[in-house]
Coordinates of C-alpha atoms in Angstrom, one line a residue:
Chain A
M19 CA -0.4 -13.7 20.4
T20 CA -3.3 -13.0 18.0
A21 CA -6.6 -14.8 17.7
P22 CA -6.8 -18.1 15.8
L23 CA -5.8 -17.7 12.2
L24 CA -8.0 -17.9 9.2
D25 CA -5.9 -18.0 6.0
I26 CA -8.0 -16.6 3.1
N27 CA -5.4 -17.3 0.4
T28 CA -4.4 -20.9 -0.1
W29 CA -4.2 -23.0 -3.2
V30 CA -3.8 -26.7 -4.0
G31 CA -3.1 -28.5 -7.2
A32 CA -0.5 -28.2 -9.9
W33 CA 0.9 -25.4 -11.9
P34 CA 2.2 -26.2 -15.4
F35 CA 5.3 -24.1 -15.1
R36 CA 6.7 -24.9 -11.7
Q37 CA 6.6 -27.9 -9.5
L38 CA 5.0 -27.0 -6.2
R39 CA 5.9 -28.9 -3.0
D40 CA 3.2 -30.4 -0.9
A41 CA 0.5 -28.7 -2.8
S42 CA -2.1 -31.2 -1.8
V43 CA -4.8 -30.9 0.8
T44 CA -2.8 -33.2 3.0
G45 CA 0.3 -31.1 2.5
L46 CA -1.6 -27.9 3.2
L47 CA -3.1 -29.3 6.4
K48 CA 0.4 -30.2 7.7
R49 CA 1.6 -26.7 7.2
M50 CA -1.5 -25.2 8.7
D51 CA -1.0 -27.4 11.8
K52 CA 2.6 -26.4 12.0
H53 CA 1.8 -22.7 12.0
G54 CA -1.4 -22.7 14.0
I55 CA -3.6 -21.9 11.1
E56 CA -7.0 -23.1 12.1
R57 CA -9.0 -22.7 8.8
A58 CA -8.2 -21.8 5.3
V59 CA -10.1 -20.7 2.2
V60 CA -8.8 -23.0 -0.5
G61 CA -9.1 -23.1 -4.3
S62 CA -7.8 -25.1 -7.2
L63 CA -4.6 -23.8 -8.9
T64 CA -4.9 -26.6 -11.4
G65 CA -8.1 -25.5 -12.9
I66 CA -7.0 -22.0 -13.7
L67 CA -5.5 -23.2 -17.0
Y68 CA -8.1 -25.8 -17.8
R69 CA -10.4 -24.9 -20.6
N70 CA -13.1 -26.5 -18.5
A71 CA -12.4 -25.7 -14.8
H72 CA -15.2 -27.9 -13.4
P73 CA -13.3 -31.1 -13.2
A74 CA -10.7 -29.3 -11.1
N75 CA -13.5 -28.2 -8.7
E76 CA -14.7 -31.8 -8.5
E77 CA -11.2 -33.0 -7.7
L78 CA -10.8 -30.3 -5.0
S79 CA -14.2 -31.2 -3.5
R80 CA -13.2 -34.8 -3.2
Q81 CA -10.0 -33.9 -1.4
V82 CA -11.5 -31.5 1.1
R83 CA -14.8 -33.2 1.9
R84 CA -13.4 -34.9 5.0
H85 CA -11.7 -31.7 6.2
L86 CA -14.5 -29.2 6.0
D87 CA -13.8 -28.3 9.6
R88 CA -10.5 -26.9 8.4
F89 CA -11.2 -25.7 4.9
V90 CA -13.7 -23.3 3.2
P91 CA -13.6 -24.5 -0.4
F92 CA -14.0 -21.9 -3.1
A93 CA -15.0 -23.0 -6.6
L94 CA -13.2 -21.7 -9.7
V95 CA -15.8 -20.1 -11.9
N96 CA -15.2 -19.0 -15.5
P97 CA -18.0 -16.5 -16.4
L98 CA -17.3 -17.1 -20.1
D99 CA -17.9 -20.8 -19.8
P100 CA -21.3 -21.5 -21.5
S101 CA -22.3 -23.8 -18.6
W102 CA -21.2 -21.6 -15.8
K103 CA -24.7 -21.6 -14.3
T104 CA -25.0 -25.3 -14.2
D105 CA -21.4 -25.7 -12.9
L106 CA -22.1 -23.1 -10.2
Q107 CA -25.2 -25.0 -9.2
R108 CA -23.4 -28.3 -9.0
C109 CA -20.6 -26.7 -7.0
A110 CA -23.1 -25.5 -4.5
D111 CA -25.6 -28.3 -4.4
D112 CA -23.4 -31.4 -5.0
L113 CA -19.8 -30.4 -4.2
G114 CA -20.1 -28.4 -1.0
F115 CA -18.4 -25.3 -2.2
L116 CA -19.0 -22.1 -0.1
G117 CA -17.6 -19.4 -2.3
A118 CA -16.1 -18.6 -5.7
R119 CA -12.8 -17.5 -7.2
L120 CA -12.6 -15.5 -10.4
V121 CA -9.4 -15.1 -12.4
P122 CA -10.1 -12.4 -15.0
Q123 CA -6.5 -12.3 -16.1
Y124 CA -6.6 -16.0 -17.2
H125 CA -10.1 -16.1 -18.5
E126 CA -9.8 -12.8 -20.3
Y127 CA -12.5 -10.5 -19.1
R128 CA -13.0 -7.5 -16.8
L129 CA -15.0 -7.8 -13.6
T130 CA -17.3 -5.1 -14.7
D131 CA -18.2 -6.6 -18.1
P132 CA -22.1 -6.9 -18.1
A133 CA -22.0 -10.6 -18.6
V134 CA -19.6 -11.0 -15.8
L135 CA -21.7 -9.0 -13.4
D136 CA -24.5 -11.4 -14.1
V137 CA -22.3 -14.2 -12.8
V138 CA -21.2 -12.1 -9.9
D139 CA -24.8 -11.5 -9.0
A140 CA -25.6 -15.2 -9.3
I141 CA -22.7 -16.1 -7.0
A142 CA -23.7 -13.4 -4.5
E143 CA -27.4 -14.6 -4.5
R144 CA -26.1 -17.8 -2.9
G145 CA -24.6 -15.8 -0.1
W146 CA -21.1 -16.5 -1.3
C147 CA -18.1 -14.3 -1.2
I148 CA -16.0 -13.8 -4.4
Q149 CA -12.2 -13.9 -4.3
V150 CA -10.1 -12.3 -7.0
P151 CA -6.3 -12.4 -7.1
Q152 CA -4.4 -9.5 -8.6
R153 CA -2.0 -12.0 -10.0
I154 CA -0.8 -15.6 -9.6
E155 CA 2.9 -15.5 -10.5
D156 CA 5.2 -12.5 -10.3
R157 CA 5.6 -10.9 -13.8
R158 CA 9.4 -11.1 -13.6
S159 CA 9.5 -14.9 -13.3
R160 CA 6.5 -16.1 -15.3
H161 CA 6.8 -18.6 -18.1
P162 CA 6.8 -16.8 -21.4
W163 CA 3.5 -18.6 -22.2
D164 CA 1.9 -17.2 -19.1
Q165 CA 0.6 -13.9 -20.6
A166 CA -1.9 -13.1 -17.9
R167 CA -1.9 -9.4 -16.8
D168 CA -1.8 -8.2 -13.3
L169 CA -5.1 -6.6 -12.5
A170 CA -4.9 -2.9 -12.2
P171 CA -6.1 -1.3 -9.0
V172 CA -8.8 0.5 -10.9
E173 CA -10.4 -2.9 -11.8
F174 CA -10.9 -3.6 -8.1
E175 CA -12.2 -0.1 -7.5
E176 CA -14.7 -0.5 -10.4
A177 CA -15.9 -3.9 -9.2
L178 CA -16.5 -2.6 -5.7
A179 CA -18.4 0.4 -7.1
A180 CA -20.5 -1.8 -9.4
R181 CA -21.4 -4.4 -6.8
P182 CA -20.8 -2.9 -3.3
K183 CA -23.0 -5.4 -1.5
V184 CA -21.2 -8.5 -2.7
G185 CA -18.6 -9.9 -0.3
W186 CA -15.3 -9.4 -2.1
M187 CA -11.9 -10.7 -1.1
F188 CA -8.9 -9.5 -3.0
L189 CA -5.8 -11.7 -3.0
N190 CA -2.1 -11.1 -3.8
T191 CA -2.7 -7.3 -4.1
L192 CA -0.3 -4.5 -3.8
G193 CA -0.9 -0.9 -4.7
L194 CA -4.6 -0.6 -3.8
D195 CA -5.4 2.9 -2.3
G196 CA -7.8 2.4 0.5
A197 CA -9.2 5.9 0.1
R198 CA -10.3 5.1 -3.5
L199 CA -12.3 2.0 -2.5
P200 CA -16.0 2.6 -1.8
E201 CA -16.5 3.1 1.9
K202 CA -19.7 1.1 2.1
A203 CA -18.5 -1.8 0.0
R204 CA -18.1 -5.2 1.6
Y205 CA -14.5 -6.4 1.1
V206 CA -11.2 -7.4 2.6
V207 CA -7.7 -7.5 1.1
D208 CA -5.2 -10.1 2.1
I209 CA -1.8 -9.2 3.5
S210 CA 0.3 -11.6 1.5
R211 CA 2.1 -8.9 -0.5
M212 CA 1.9 -6.1 2.0
T213 CA 4.4 -5.1 4.8
S214 CA 4.1 -4.0 8.4
V215 CA 7.7 -2.8 8.7
L216 CA 9.7 -0.3 6.5
Q217 CA 7.1 0.5 3.8
R218 CA 4.3 -0.1 6.3
N219 CA 1.7 -0.4 3.6
M220 CA -0.5 -2.5 5.9
Q221 CA -0.8 0.4 8.3
A222 CA -1.4 2.8 5.4
F223 CA -4.2 0.6 4.1
L224 CA -5.8 0.3 7.6
D225 CA -5.7 4.1 7.9
S226 CA -7.1 4.8 4.5
A227 CA -9.6 2.0 4.0
G228 CA -10.6 1.2 7.6
Q229 CA -9.6 -1.0 10.4
D230 CA -11.5 -4.1 9.3
R231 CA -10.3 -4.2 5.7
L232 CA -7.3 -6.5 6.0
A233 CA -7.3 -10.3 6.3
F234 CA -4.6 -12.8 6.9
G235 CA -3.4 -14.6 3.8
T236 CA -0.3 -16.6 3.0
G237 CA -0.5 -17.7 -0.6
M238 CA 0.4 -21.2 0.4
A239 CA 1.2 -23.7 -1.2
W240 CA 2.7 -21.3 -3.8
N241 CA 4.3 -19.1 -1.1
M242 CA 6.0 -19.8 2.1
P243 CA 3.7 -18.8 5.0
E244 CA 6.4 -17.4 7.4
P245 CA 6.5 -13.9 5.9
A246 CA 2.7 -13.4 6.4
L247 CA 3.0 -14.7 10.0
L248 CA 5.8 -12.2 10.6
K249 CA 3.9 -9.3 9.2
L250 CA 1.0 -9.9 11.4
D251 CA 3.2 -10.5 14.5
L252 CA 5.1 -7.3 13.9
L253 CA 2.2 -5.1 13.1
D254 CA 2.2 -2.2 15.6
R255 CA -1.5 -1.9 16.1
P256 CA -3.8 -2.9 19.0
K257 CA -4.5 -6.6 19.6
K258 CA -8.1 -6.1 18.7
M259 CA -7.2 -4.9 15.3
K260 CA -4.7 -7.7 14.8
D261 CA -7.3 -10.2 15.9
G262 CA -9.6 -8.8 13.3
I263 CA -6.9 -9.4 10.6
A264 CA -6.2 -12.9 11.9
W265 CA -9.8 -14.0 11.8
R266 CA -12.7 -11.7 12.4
N267 CA -12.7 -9.5 9.3
A268 CA -12.8 -12.4 6.9
A269 CA -14.9 -14.6 9.1
K270 CA -17.6 -12.0 9.1
L271 CA -17.8 -11.9 5.3
L272 CA -17.7 -15.7 5.2
K273 CA -20.3 -16.0 7.9
L274 CA -18.0 -18.2 10.0
P275 CA -18.4 -18.1 13.8
Chain B
M1390 CA 22.0 -16.2 15.8
R1391 CA 23.3 -13.0 14.2
R1392 CA 21.8 -11.7 11.0
I1393 CA 23.6 -9.6 8.4
D1394 CA 21.5 -8.3 5.5
C1395 CA 24.0 -8.1 2.7
H1396 CA 21.7 -6.4 0.1
M1397 CA 19.8 -3.4 1.3
H1398 CA 19.4 0.3 0.4
V1399 CA 19.0 3.6 2.2
R1400 CA 17.2 6.7 1.1
G1401 CA 19.3 9.7 0.0
A1402 CA 20.6 11.5 -3.0
G1403 CA 17.1 12.1 -4.1
V1404 CA 16.1 8.4 -4.0
D1405 CA 13.4 8.0 -1.4
W1406 CA 12.4 4.4 -2.2
S1407 CA 9.2 4.2 -0.2
W1408 CA 9.9 5.2 3.3
D1409 CA 10.0 8.6 5.0
H1410 CA 13.2 8.3 7.0
N1411 CA 16.1 5.8 7.3
D1412 CA 15.1 5.3 11.0
R1413 CA 12.4 3.1 9.5
I1414 CA 15.2 0.7 8.4
I1415 CA 16.6 0.5 11.9
E1416 CA 13.2 0.0 13.4
A1417 CA 12.5 -2.8 11.0
A1418 CA 15.9 -4.4 11.6
D1419 CA 15.4 -4.2 15.3
A1420 CA 12.0 -5.9 15.0
L1421 CA 13.4 -8.6 12.7
G1422 CA 16.6 -9.3 14.6
I1423 CA 18.9 -8.0 11.9
D1424 CA 22.2 -6.9 13.3
Q1425 CA 23.8 -5.2 10.3
L1426 CA 22.7 -4.1 6.9
V1427 CA 24.9 -3.5 4.0
V1428 CA 23.5 -0.8 1.8
S1429 CA 24.0 1.2 -1.4
I1430 CA 22.1 3.7 -3.6
P1431 CA 22.5 2.6 -7.2
V1432 CA 21.1 4.5 -10.2
M1433 CA 18.6 2.1 -11.7
R1434 CA 18.1 3.5 -15.2
G1435 CA 20.5 5.0 -17.7
M1436 CA 24.2 5.9 -17.4
P1437 CA 24.6 8.4 -14.6
D1438 CA 27.4 11.0 -14.5
H1439 CA 30.1 10.8 -11.9
A1440 CA 28.6 13.7 -9.8
T1441 CA 25.4 11.6 -9.4
V1442 CA 27.4 8.5 -8.5
R1443 CA 29.3 10.5 -6.0
S1444 CA 26.2 12.0 -4.4
C1445 CA 24.8 8.5 -4.0
N1446 CA 27.9 7.3 -2.2
D1447 CA 27.9 10.5 0.0
A1448 CA 24.4 9.6 1.1
V1449 CA 25.5 6.0 2.0
I1450 CA 28.5 7.4 3.9
A1451 CA 26.1 9.7 5.8
S1452 CA 23.9 6.8 6.8
M1453 CA 27.0 4.8 7.9
Q1454 CA 27.9 7.7 10.2
Q1455 CA 24.3 8.1 11.4
Y1456 CA 24.0 4.4 12.3
P1457 CA 27.6 3.3 13.1
G1458 CA 28.0 -0.4 13.3
R1459 CA 24.4 -1.1 12.0
I1460 CA 24.8 0.2 8.5
L1461 CA 27.7 -0.8 6.3
G1462 CA 28.2 0.5 2.8
Y1463 CA 28.9 -0.6 -0.7
C1464 CA 30.5 1.8 -3.1
Y1465 CA 28.4 2.2 -6.2
V1466 CA 30.3 2.8 -9.3
V1467 CA 29.7 2.9 -13.1
P1468 CA 32.5 0.9 -14.7
G1469 CA 34.3 2.8 -17.4
Q1470 CA 34.1 6.2 -15.8
K1471 CA 37.6 7.6 -15.4
E1472 CA 36.8 8.5 -11.8
S1473 CA 35.7 5.0 -10.8
Q1474 CA 39.0 3.9 -9.2
D1475 CA 39.3 7.2 -7.2
E1476 CA 35.7 6.8 -6.1
I1477 CA 36.4 3.3 -4.9
S1478 CA 39.4 4.6 -2.9
R1479 CA 37.4 7.4 -1.4
C1480 CA 34.6 5.1 -0.3
L1481 CA 36.8 2.3 1.1
D1482 CA 38.7 5.0 3.0
A1483 CA 35.4 6.1 4.4
G1484 CA 34.8 2.6 5.7
M1485 CA 32.8 1.0 3.0
I1486 CA 33.2 -2.8 2.7
G1487 CA 32.4 -3.6 -0.9
I1488 CA 31.5 -2.5 -4.4
K1489 CA 28.0 -2.3 -5.9
L1490 CA 27.3 -2.6 -9.6
Y1491 CA 23.9 -2.2 -11.2
N1492 CA 22.8 -2.8 -14.8
Q1493 CA 25.0 -0.4 -16.7
Y1494 CA 27.3 -3.2 -17.9
K1495 CA 27.3 -6.9 -18.0
I1496 CA 29.5 -8.1 -15.3
W1497 CA 31.9 -9.8 -17.7
D1498 CA 32.3 -6.7 -19.9
P1499 CA 35.9 -5.5 -20.3
A1500 CA 34.8 -2.2 -18.9
V1501 CA 34.2 -3.9 -15.6
H1502 CA 37.5 -5.7 -15.4
P1503 CA 39.4 -2.9 -13.6
V1504 CA 36.7 -2.9 -11.0
L1505 CA 36.9 -6.6 -10.4
E1506 CA 40.6 -6.5 -10.3
R1507 CA 40.4 -3.7 -7.8
A1508 CA 38.0 -5.7 -5.7
I1509 CA 40.4 -8.6 -5.7
A1510 CA 43.3 -6.3 -4.6
E1511 CA 41.2 -4.8 -1.9
A1512 CA 39.7 -8.1 -0.8
V1513 CA 36.2 -6.8 -1.0
P1514 CA 33.0 -8.3 -2.5
V1515 CA 31.2 -7.1 -5.6
L1516 CA 27.4 -7.2 -5.3
E1517 CA 25.7 -6.8 -8.7
H1518 CA 22.0 -6.4 -9.5
A1519 CA 21.0 -9.5 -11.4
G1520 CA 18.2 -11.4 -13.0
H1521 CA 17.0 -13.6 -15.7
P1522 CA 13.8 -12.0 -16.8
T1523 CA 11.4 -14.3 -18.7
T1524 CA 9.6 -11.7 -20.7
R1525 CA 10.6 -9.3 -23.4
E1526 CA 9.1 -6.4 -21.5
F1527 CA 11.7 -6.9 -18.7
R1528 CA 14.6 -7.7 -20.9
D1529 CA 14.0 -4.6 -22.9
E1530 CA 13.9 -2.5 -19.7
Q1531 CA 17.3 -3.7 -18.6
P1532 CA 19.3 -4.9 -21.7
N1533 CA 22.5 -5.1 -19.7
I1534 CA 21.2 -6.8 -16.6
S1535 CA 23.6 -9.7 -15.7
D1536 CA 22.1 -13.1 -15.3
A1537 CA 23.7 -16.2 -13.8
S1538 CA 25.4 -17.1 -17.1
D1539 CA 27.1 -13.7 -17.1
F1540 CA 28.3 -14.4 -13.6
V1541 CA 29.7 -17.7 -14.8
R1542 CA 31.6 -15.9 -17.5
A1543 CA 33.0 -13.3 -15.1
A1544 CA 33.9 -15.9 -12.5
T1545 CA 35.8 -17.9 -15.2
L1546 CA 37.9 -14.8 -15.8
Y1547 CA 38.2 -13.8 -12.1
P1548 CA 37.6 -16.9 -9.9
E1549 CA 39.3 -15.2 -7.0
C1550 CA 36.8 -12.3 -7.0
M1551 CA 34.1 -12.4 -4.4
L1552 CA 31.1 -11.9 -6.7
I1553 CA 27.6 -11.8 -5.3
E1554 CA 24.7 -12.3 -7.6
G1555 CA 21.9 -10.2 -6.3
H1556 CA 18.4 -11.2 -5.3
I1557 CA 17.5 -14.7 -6.4
G1558 CA 14.0 -13.7 -5.3
G1559 CA 13.8 -10.6 -7.4
G1560 CA 15.5 -11.5 -10.6
G1561 CA 13.1 -13.5 -12.8
D1562 CA 13.4 -17.3 -13.3
W1563 CA 15.1 -18.4 -10.1
E1564 CA 15.2 -22.1 -11.1
W1565 CA 17.2 -21.2 -14.3
S1566 CA 19.5 -19.0 -12.3
I1567 CA 20.3 -21.6 -9.6
K1568 CA 21.0 -24.3 -12.2
Q1569 CA 23.2 -22.0 -14.2
L1570 CA 25.2 -20.9 -11.2
R1571 CA 26.2 -24.4 -10.4
E1572 CA 28.9 -23.8 -13.0
A1573 CA 30.5 -21.0 -11.0
P1574 CA 31.5 -22.3 -7.6
S1575 CA 33.2 -19.0 -6.6
V1576 CA 30.0 -17.0 -6.9
Y1577 CA 27.8 -16.2 -4.0
L1578 CA 24.0 -15.7 -4.3
D1579 CA 21.9 -13.5 -2.1
T1580 CA 18.4 -14.5 -1.0
S1581 CA 16.7 -11.2 -1.3
G1582 CA 13.8 -10.1 -3.3
S1583 CA 10.0 -10.0 -3.0
I1584 CA 9.4 -13.5 -4.3
I1585 CA 8.8 -15.9 -1.5
D1586 CA 8.1 -19.0 -3.5
D1587 CA 8.1 -22.1 -1.5
G1588 CA 11.1 -24.3 -2.1
M1589 CA 13.3 -21.6 -3.6
V1590 CA 15.8 -21.4 -0.7
E1591 CA 15.9 -25.2 -0.4
M1592 CA 16.8 -25.5 -4.1
C1593 CA 19.6 -23.0 -3.6
V1594 CA 21.0 -25.0 -0.8
R1595 CA 20.6 -28.3 -2.6
E1596 CA 22.2 -27.2 -5.8
L1597 CA 24.8 -24.7 -4.6
G1598 CA 25.4 -25.5 -1.0
A1599 CA 24.8 -23.4 2.1
D1600 CA 28.3 -21.9 2.0
R1601 CA 27.4 -19.8 -1.1
L1602 CA 24.1 -18.3 0.1
L1603 CA 23.9 -14.9 1.8
F1604 CA 20.9 -13.6 3.6
A1605 CA 19.5 -10.4 2.3
T1606 CA 16.2 -8.5 2.0
D1607 CA 16.6 -5.8 -0.6
M1608 CA 13.8 -4.0 1.2
T1609 CA 11.5 -7.0 1.4
M1610 CA 12.2 -7.3 5.1
E1611 CA 9.6 -9.7 6.5
G1612 CA 9.8 -11.8 3.4
G1613 CA 13.6 -11.8 3.5
V1614 CA 13.8 -13.0 7.1
G1615 CA 10.7 -15.3 6.8
K1616 CA 12.1 -17.2 3.8
I1617 CA 15.2 -18.2 5.8
L1618 CA 13.4 -18.9 9.0
G1619 CA 10.8 -21.0 7.1
A1620 CA 13.1 -23.0 4.8
E1621 CA 13.9 -26.5 5.7
L1622 CA 17.5 -26.0 6.8
T1623 CA 19.7 -27.3 9.6
R1624 CA 20.7 -24.8 12.3
S1625 CA 24.2 -24.8 10.9
Q1626 CA 23.0 -24.0 7.3
R1627 CA 20.7 -21.3 8.6
E1628 CA 23.5 -19.7 10.6
K1629 CA 25.8 -19.8 7.6
I1630 CA 23.2 -18.0 5.5
F1631 CA 22.2 -15.5 8.1
C1632 CA 25.6 -14.4 9.0
K1633 CA 28.7 -16.7 8.9
N1634 CA 29.2 -16.6 5.2
F1635 CA 29.0 -12.9 4.9
Q1636 CA 31.1 -12.4 8.0
A1637 CA 33.8 -14.6 6.3
I1638 CA 33.7 -12.2 3.4
L1639 CA 34.1 -9.3 5.7
D1640 CA 37.0 -11.1 7.4
R1641 CA 38.8 -11.5 4.2
R1642 CA 39.4 -7.8 4.0
T1643 CA 40.3 -7.5 7.7
D1644 CA 42.8 -10.4 7.3
S1645 CA 44.2 -8.9 4.1
R1646 CA 44.8 -5.5 5.7
A1647 CA 46.3 -7.1 8.8
G1648 CA 48.6 -9.1 6.6
A1649 CA 49.6 -5.9 4.7
T1650 CA 50.6 -4.0 7.9
S1651 CA 52.4 -6.9 9.7

């Protein structure tokens, strides 16, 4: 058995193109309890397609405020929103958020755009981590109106190079080459799309990027959690390394005990 | 509970997928409790010549011989090639248990009819790569990919054929596919593919019934097993999906051959 589980990749809310089951905080808690997941970083799926994401953050804040022992809420931030600074301040001071999620593919920017780096810096000044998903839905099954691109690996590389001291967490990624990511940057990548058998790209990433660069992530409530649990269980690496993936690597960035 | 992965691949014939040796498949199967894997090596782009098709099947036969009892084979053919029927004979004689089609023709195309008729005569299943891509990019890449409506059309022509629509989790809009497949009760659906969307397997069972679902990974091995283990199913439903349904398909040929020789 590994250490307690910290899931850095969970979402609640609605998605316009597919009904999600139990995608509420209550539903997520039930699944976390069932699978022994002690804490989860959670963000709003609903807000991704809102022109103004802030009401989705307010809604998420209301839902999780009695469960802050289980959740680490991350605010959805749109750097192109004219009031991002005010919204960010409200998320921190009034709504209890502890990190930020960026979705460049839906808000149409690159992480290294100068104006975006200003927002990255403002988030980091609060001591927050920043999560970025490579994609939300698989390109093969997206609704035709969902035109968002998958982020290219180079976009993650450039973001790390531009802001190596920021605590980055990359979600739903596949195809990142650990050797190309800056050695001194602060980041973890979640395992939700990787494998520990057959292709063994978790092992390849650990070998190329470093032993503390992976973190447990399921993609709930979009995904089923069992595949991620199996991957961690079957990973043929020492318990200490698996414990790091289960909790420690992400907890260190999040400043959790 | 036994597990038969009915949609898998091996490396060979110049196709290396993304692992260094087929031992990795067996190691993964051991770790995940998969007893048998039914494999093929299809050509994924263009219209290969027969020599290429034959070399793909040779590599599958080699893997069957290397891992006897663990790896079973599908005979990959390109319908319309004059050598297809002989190739099916050669592969079935070598112990293969079914036929694999990729995206060279729609499954209802008249070019495919002789293959389907042969499958009926031999009492073997036909697994076809399938999908309902939602974007022009993917449709343009595979203009002849069969979707569930194509399976409905083929099943209407050949309801006695054991058609398997490949990878509900790797073929685009799975909700569309499941709903469409309600109209073809003779068609099986395999659960493979890298998509592990919550609720997908449950919708398959709800709309099609557990008797028509076949466990498979198509190289997404933890995801393939995890989506069946995690779905809200009864033990009986899970067992059907993991092994009983495909075992019944395998038994059809065994029974057919026993009947022919008695």
